[in-house]
Tab-separated table of C-alpha atoms and ligand atoms in Angstrom:
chain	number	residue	atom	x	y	z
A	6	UNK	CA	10.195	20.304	8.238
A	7	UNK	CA	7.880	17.528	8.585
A	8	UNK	CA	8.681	13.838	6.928
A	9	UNK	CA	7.058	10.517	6.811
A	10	UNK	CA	9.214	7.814	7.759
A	11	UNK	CA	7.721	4.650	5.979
A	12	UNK	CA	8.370	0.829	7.352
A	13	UNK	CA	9.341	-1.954	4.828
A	14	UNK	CA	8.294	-5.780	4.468
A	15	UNK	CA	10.624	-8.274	3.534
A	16	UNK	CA	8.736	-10.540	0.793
A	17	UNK	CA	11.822	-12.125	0.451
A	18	UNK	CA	15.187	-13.068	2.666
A	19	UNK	CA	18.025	-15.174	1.283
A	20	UNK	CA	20.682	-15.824	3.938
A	21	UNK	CA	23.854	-16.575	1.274
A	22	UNK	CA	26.801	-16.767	3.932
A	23	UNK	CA	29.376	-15.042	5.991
A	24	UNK	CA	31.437	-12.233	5.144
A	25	UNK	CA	34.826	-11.574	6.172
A	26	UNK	CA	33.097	-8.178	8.005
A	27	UNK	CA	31.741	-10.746	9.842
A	28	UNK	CA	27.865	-9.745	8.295
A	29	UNK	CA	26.163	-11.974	6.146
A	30	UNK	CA	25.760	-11.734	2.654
A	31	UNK	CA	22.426	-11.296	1.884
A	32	UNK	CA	19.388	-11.333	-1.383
A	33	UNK	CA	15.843	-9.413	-0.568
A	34	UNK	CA	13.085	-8.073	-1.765
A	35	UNK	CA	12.038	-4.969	0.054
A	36	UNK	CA	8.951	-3.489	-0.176
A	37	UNK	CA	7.940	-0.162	1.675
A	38	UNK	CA	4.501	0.397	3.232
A	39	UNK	CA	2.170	3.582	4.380
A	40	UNK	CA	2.492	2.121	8.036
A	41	UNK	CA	4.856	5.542	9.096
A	42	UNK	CA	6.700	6.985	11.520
A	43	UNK	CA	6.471	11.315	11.569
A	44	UNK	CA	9.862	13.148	12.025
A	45	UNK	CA	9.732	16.548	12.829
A	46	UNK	CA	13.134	18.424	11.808
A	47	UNK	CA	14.344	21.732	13.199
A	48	UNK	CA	17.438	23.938	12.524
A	49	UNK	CA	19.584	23.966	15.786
A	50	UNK	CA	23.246	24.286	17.070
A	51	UNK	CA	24.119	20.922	17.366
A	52	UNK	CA	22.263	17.715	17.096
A	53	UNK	CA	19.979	15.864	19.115
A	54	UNK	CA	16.978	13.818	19.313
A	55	UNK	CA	13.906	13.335	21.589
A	56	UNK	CA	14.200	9.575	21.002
A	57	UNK	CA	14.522	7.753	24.247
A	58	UNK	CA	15.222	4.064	23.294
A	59	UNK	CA	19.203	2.569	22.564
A	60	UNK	CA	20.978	3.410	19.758
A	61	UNK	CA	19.565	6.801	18.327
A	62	UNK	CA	19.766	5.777	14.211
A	63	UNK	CA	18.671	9.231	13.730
A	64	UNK	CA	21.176	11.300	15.288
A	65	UNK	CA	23.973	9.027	13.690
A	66	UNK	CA	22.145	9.199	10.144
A	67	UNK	CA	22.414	13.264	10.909
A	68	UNK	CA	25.999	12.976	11.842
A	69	UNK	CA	26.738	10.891	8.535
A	70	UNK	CA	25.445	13.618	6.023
A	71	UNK	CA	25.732	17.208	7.868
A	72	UNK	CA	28.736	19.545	7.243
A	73	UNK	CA	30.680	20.394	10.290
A	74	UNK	CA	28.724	23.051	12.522
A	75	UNK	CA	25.420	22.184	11.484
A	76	UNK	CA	23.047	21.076	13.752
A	77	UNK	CA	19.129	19.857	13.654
A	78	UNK	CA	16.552	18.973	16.540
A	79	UNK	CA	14.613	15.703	15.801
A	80	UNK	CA	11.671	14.572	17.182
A	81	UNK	CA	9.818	11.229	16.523
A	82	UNK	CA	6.598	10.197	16.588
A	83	UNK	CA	6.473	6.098	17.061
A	84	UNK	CA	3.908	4.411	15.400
A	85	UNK	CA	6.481	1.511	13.574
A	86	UNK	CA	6.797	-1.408	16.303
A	87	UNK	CA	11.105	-1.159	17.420
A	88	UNK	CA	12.486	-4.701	16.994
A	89	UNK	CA	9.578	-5.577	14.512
A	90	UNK	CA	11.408	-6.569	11.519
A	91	UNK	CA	9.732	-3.565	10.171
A	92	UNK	CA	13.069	-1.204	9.963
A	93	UNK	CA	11.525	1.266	12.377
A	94	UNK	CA	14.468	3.087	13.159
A	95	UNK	CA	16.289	2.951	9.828
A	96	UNK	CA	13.739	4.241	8.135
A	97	UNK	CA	13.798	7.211	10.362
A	98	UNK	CA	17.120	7.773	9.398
A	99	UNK	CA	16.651	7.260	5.765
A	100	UNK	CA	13.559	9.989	6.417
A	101	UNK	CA	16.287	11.609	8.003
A	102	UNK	CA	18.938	11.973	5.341
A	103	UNK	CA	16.383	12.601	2.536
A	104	UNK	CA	15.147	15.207	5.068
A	105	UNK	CA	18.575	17.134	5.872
A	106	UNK	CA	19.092	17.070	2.378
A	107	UNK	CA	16.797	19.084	1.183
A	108	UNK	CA	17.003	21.213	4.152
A	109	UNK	CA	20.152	21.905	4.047
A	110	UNK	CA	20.234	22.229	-0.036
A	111	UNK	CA	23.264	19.423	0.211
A	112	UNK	CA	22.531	18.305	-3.063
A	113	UNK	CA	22.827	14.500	-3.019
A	114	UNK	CA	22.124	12.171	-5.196
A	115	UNK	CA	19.671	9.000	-4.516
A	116	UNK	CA	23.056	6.920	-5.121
A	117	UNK	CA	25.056	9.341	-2.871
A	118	UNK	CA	22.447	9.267	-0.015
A	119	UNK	CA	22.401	5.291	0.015
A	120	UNK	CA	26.550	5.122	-0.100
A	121	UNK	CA	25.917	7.518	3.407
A	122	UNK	CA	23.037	5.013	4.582
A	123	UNK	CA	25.099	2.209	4.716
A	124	UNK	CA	27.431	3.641	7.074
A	125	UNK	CA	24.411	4.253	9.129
A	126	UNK	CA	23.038	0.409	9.284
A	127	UNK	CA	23.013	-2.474	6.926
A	128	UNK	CA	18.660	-1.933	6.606
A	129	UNK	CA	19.093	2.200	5.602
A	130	UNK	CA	20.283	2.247	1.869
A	131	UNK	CA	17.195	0.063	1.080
A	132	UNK	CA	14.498	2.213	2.990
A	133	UNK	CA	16.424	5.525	1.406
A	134	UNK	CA	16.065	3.879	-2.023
A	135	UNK	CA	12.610	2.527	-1.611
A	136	UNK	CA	11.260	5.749	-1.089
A	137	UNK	CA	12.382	6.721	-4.493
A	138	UNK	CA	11.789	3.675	-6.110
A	139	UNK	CA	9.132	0.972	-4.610
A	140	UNK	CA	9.801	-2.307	-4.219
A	141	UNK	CA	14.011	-2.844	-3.982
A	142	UNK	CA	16.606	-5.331	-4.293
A	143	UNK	CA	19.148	-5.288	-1.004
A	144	UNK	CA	21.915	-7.375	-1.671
A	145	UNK	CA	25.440	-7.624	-0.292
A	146	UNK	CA	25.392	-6.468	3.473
A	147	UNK	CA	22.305	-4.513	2.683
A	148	UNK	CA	24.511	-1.457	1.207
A	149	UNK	CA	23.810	-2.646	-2.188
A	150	UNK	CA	20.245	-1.662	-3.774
A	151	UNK	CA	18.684	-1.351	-6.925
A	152	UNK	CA	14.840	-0.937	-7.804
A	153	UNK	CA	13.143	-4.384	-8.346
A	154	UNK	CA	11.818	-3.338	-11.696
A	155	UNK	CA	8.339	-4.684	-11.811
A	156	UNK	CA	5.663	-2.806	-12.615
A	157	UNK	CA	2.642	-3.909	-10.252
A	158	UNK	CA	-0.403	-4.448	-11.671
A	159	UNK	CA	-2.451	-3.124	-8.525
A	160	UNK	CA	-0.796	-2.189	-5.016
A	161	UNK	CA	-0.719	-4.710	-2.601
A	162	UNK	CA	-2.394	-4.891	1.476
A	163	UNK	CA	-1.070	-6.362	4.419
A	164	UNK	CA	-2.320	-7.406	7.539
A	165	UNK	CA	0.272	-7.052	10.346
A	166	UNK	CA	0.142	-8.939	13.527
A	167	UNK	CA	3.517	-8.704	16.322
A	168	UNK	CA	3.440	-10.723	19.133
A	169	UNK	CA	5.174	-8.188	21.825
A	170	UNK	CA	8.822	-9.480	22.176
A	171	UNK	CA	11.828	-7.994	20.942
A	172	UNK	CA	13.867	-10.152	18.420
A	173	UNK	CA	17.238	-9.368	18.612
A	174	UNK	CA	18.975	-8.831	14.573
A	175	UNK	CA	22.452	-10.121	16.128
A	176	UNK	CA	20.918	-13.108	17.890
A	177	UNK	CA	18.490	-14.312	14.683
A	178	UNK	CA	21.491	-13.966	12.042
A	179	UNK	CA	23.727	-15.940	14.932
A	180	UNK	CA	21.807	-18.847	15.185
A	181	UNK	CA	20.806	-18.957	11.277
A	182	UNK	CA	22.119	-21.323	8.624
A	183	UNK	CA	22.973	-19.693	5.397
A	184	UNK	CA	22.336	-21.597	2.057
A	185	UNK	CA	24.460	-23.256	-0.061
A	186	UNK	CA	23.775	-21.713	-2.974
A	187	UNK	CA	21.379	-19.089	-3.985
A	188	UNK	CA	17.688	-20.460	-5.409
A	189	UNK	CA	17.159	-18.055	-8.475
A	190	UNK	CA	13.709	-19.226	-8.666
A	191	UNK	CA	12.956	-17.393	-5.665
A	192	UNK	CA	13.642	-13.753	-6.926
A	193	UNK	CA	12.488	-14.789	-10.024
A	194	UNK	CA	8.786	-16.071	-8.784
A	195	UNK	CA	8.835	-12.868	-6.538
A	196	UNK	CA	8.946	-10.684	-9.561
A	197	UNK	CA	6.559	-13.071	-11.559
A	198	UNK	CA	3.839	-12.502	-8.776
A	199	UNK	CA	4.328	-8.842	-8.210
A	200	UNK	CA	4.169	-8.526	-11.389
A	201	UNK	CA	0.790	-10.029	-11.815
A	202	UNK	CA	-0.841	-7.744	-8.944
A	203	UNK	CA	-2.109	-11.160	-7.449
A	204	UNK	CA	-1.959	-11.121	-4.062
A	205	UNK	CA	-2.428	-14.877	-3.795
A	206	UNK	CA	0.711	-15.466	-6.460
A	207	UNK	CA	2.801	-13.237	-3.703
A	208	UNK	CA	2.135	-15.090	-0.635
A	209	UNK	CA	3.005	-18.586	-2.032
A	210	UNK	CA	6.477	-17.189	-2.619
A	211	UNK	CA	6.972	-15.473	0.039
A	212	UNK	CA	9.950	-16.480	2.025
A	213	UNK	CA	12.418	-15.796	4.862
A	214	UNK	CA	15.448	-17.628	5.687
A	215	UNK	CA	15.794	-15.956	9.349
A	216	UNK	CA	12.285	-17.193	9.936
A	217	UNK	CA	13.326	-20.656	11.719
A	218	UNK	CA	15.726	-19.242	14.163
A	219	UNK	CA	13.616	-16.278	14.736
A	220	UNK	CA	10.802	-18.722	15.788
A	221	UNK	CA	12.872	-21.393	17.950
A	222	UNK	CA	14.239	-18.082	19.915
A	223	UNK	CA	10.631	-16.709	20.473
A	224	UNK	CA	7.587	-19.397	20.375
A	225	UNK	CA	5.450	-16.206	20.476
A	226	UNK	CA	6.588	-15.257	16.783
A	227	UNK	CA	5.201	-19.005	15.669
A	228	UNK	CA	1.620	-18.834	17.701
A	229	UNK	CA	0.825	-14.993	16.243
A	230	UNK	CA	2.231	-16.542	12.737
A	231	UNK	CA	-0.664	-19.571	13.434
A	232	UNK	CA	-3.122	-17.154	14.559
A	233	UNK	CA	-2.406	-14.187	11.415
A	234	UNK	CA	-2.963	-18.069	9.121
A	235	UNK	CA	-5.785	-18.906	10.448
A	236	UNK	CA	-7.423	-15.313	10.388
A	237	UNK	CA	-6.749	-14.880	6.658
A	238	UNK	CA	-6.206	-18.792	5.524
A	239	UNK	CA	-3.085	-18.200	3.494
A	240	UNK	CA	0.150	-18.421	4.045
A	241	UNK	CA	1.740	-15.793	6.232
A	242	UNK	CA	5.703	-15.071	6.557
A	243	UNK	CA	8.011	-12.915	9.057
A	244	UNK	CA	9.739	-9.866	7.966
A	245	UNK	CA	12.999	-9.186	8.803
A	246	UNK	CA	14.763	-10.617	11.844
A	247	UNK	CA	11.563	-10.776	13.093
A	248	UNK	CA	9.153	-10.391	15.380
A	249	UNK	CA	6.105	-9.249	13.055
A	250	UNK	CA	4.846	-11.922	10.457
A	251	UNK	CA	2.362	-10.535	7.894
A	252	UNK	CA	-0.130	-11.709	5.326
A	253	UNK	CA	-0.412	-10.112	1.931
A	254	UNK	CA	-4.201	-9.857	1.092
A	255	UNK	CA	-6.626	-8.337	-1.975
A	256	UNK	CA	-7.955	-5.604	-0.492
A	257	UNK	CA	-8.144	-3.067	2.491
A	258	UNK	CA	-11.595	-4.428	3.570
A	259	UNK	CA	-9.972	-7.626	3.692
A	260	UNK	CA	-6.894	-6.377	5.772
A	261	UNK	CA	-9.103	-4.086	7.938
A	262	UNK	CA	-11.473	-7.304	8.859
A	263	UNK	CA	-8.273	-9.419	9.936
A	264	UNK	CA	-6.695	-6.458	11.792
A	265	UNK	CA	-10.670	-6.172	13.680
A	266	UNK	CA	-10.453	-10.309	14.542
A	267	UNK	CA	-6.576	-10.222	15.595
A	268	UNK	CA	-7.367	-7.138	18.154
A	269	UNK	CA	-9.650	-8.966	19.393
A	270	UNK	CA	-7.727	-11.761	20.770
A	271	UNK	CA	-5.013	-8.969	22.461
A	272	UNK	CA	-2.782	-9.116	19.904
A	273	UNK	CA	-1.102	-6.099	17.968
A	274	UNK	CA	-1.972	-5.677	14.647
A	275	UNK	CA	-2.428	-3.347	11.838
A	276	UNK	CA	-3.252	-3.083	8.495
A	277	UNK	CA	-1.229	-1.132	5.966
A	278	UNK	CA	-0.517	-0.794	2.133
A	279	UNK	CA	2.210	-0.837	0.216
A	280	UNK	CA	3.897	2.368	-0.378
A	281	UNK	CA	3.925	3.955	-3.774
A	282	UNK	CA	6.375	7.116	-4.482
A	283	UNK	CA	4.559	9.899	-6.022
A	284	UNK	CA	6.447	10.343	-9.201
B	321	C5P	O1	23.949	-3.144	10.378
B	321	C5P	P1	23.118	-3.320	11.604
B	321	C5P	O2	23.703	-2.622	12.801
B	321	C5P	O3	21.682	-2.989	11.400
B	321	C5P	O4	23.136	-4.896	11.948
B	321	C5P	C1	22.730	-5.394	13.185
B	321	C5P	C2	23.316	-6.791	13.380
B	321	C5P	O5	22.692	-7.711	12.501
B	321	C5P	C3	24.791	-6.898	13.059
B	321	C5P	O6	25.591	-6.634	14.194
B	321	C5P	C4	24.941	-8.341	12.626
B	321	C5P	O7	25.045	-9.175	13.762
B	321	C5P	C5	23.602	-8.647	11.963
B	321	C5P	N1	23.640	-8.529	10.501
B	321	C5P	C6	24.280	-9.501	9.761
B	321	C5P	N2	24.303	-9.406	8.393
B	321	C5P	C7	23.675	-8.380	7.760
B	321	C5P	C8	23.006	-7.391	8.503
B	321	C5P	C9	23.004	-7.495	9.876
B	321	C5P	O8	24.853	-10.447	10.306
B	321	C5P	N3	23.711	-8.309	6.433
């Protein structure tokens, strides 16, 4: 079986403060994009992956959800930057456990398969639900989601530019302040610009709380950020713990053209649109 394993944007991150797991609480708006990963899923004794990098998301995802004595080969093919802010490797493993489940007739629900992605990692139950759902609200460690609710207007393009260093999740959410209290009007003017299909409305709200430490750990993140601006003159943000930053733009010809003048300089980027789940 053959999946699609689909990246997400963060078009909003509210840091509210530490939990007594130690995480941090947290309020986003998650949207998933046709910038992919491919996941190729076997039947086989036990189970294993081809992926060579760290921590293997999808072999623990595959551990999480399959009955004793049932096995599956997975192999990846990377095309979502790893330490991008992009969830690369959780949404593998959400591909992964919507994958196995149908394979293996398991029978979960969408609820049930995000209560086994957040044992996986605090970015999976909102890349299992977004593939369901769109656009998502993450709250609480990231094991709480529930779709955003909006209907869009028209579907949304991004340009992506990553400078080429890894930010480090743990050392971002270390050196970040949370608030001290959460800004409604931030989720609120999120869904008032989705809402409106305007891509212009989305990028003045767009916001990320793990943005400043992100960019005093890696000057890189702040000079592609300056560069993406000046490319598409708007304002640009960071998703995730970092290291892409992306602008939100009208059209593909309008992401494709940024993408052309980035390259061009030597830096990564891509275009991609946001994801919609065939219903
Ligand atoms: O859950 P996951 O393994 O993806 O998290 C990676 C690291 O990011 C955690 O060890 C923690 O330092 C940080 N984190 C956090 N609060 C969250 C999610 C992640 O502090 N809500």
């Amino acid at each position: 079986m053959t999946i699609e394993a689909y990246a997400k944007i963060n078009l909003t991150l509210e840091v509210l403060g530490t939990r007594p797991d130690g995480y941090h609480a947290l309020r986003s708006v998650v949207i998933p994009t046709t910038l992919s990963d491919t996941i190729c899923l076997e039947k086989a004794d036990g189970i294993s992956s081809d992926f060579a990098g760290g921590d293997d998301l999808c072999v623990k995802a595959a551990k999480a959800i399959l009955p004793e004595g049932v096995g599956v080969r997975i192999e990846i093919e990377k095309r979502i930057p790893s330490g991008g802010g992009l969830g690369g490797g959780s949404a593998d493993a959400a591909a992964v456990l919507v994958a196995l489940n149908e394979m293996y007739s398991l029978g979960k629900s969408v609820g049930e398969l995000v209560e086994i992605a957040a044992r996986v990692g605090s970015d999976v139950p909102s890349l299992v639900a977004s593939r369901t759902y769109g656009p998502v609200l993450m709250e609480g460690r990231g094991e709480k989601v529930s779709p955003l609710g909006v209907a869009i207007a028209k579907p949304f393009h991004f340009v992506l530019a990553n400078p080429g260093v890894h930010s480090s999740t743990k050392e971002v959410f270390a050196k970040c302040v949370s608030r001290v209290a959460e800004d409604e009007k931030i989720l609120y003017n999120m869904r008032r610009a989705l809402e409106s299909g305007n891509a212009r409305l989305v990028t003045e709200v767009l916001s990320n709380d793990l943005e400043a430490p992100a960019m005093a750990l890696h000057p890189e993140i702040v000079r592609t950020a300056e560069l993406l601006r000046e490319t598409v003159s708007s304002r640009v943000a960071m998703t995730g713990s970092g290291a892409t930053v992306f602008a939100v733009v009208e059209s593909r010809e309008a992401a494709e053209s940024a993408v052309r003048a980035i390259s061009s300089k030597g830096v990564w980027a891509l275009d991609a649109d946001m994801y919609c789940p065939v219903v």
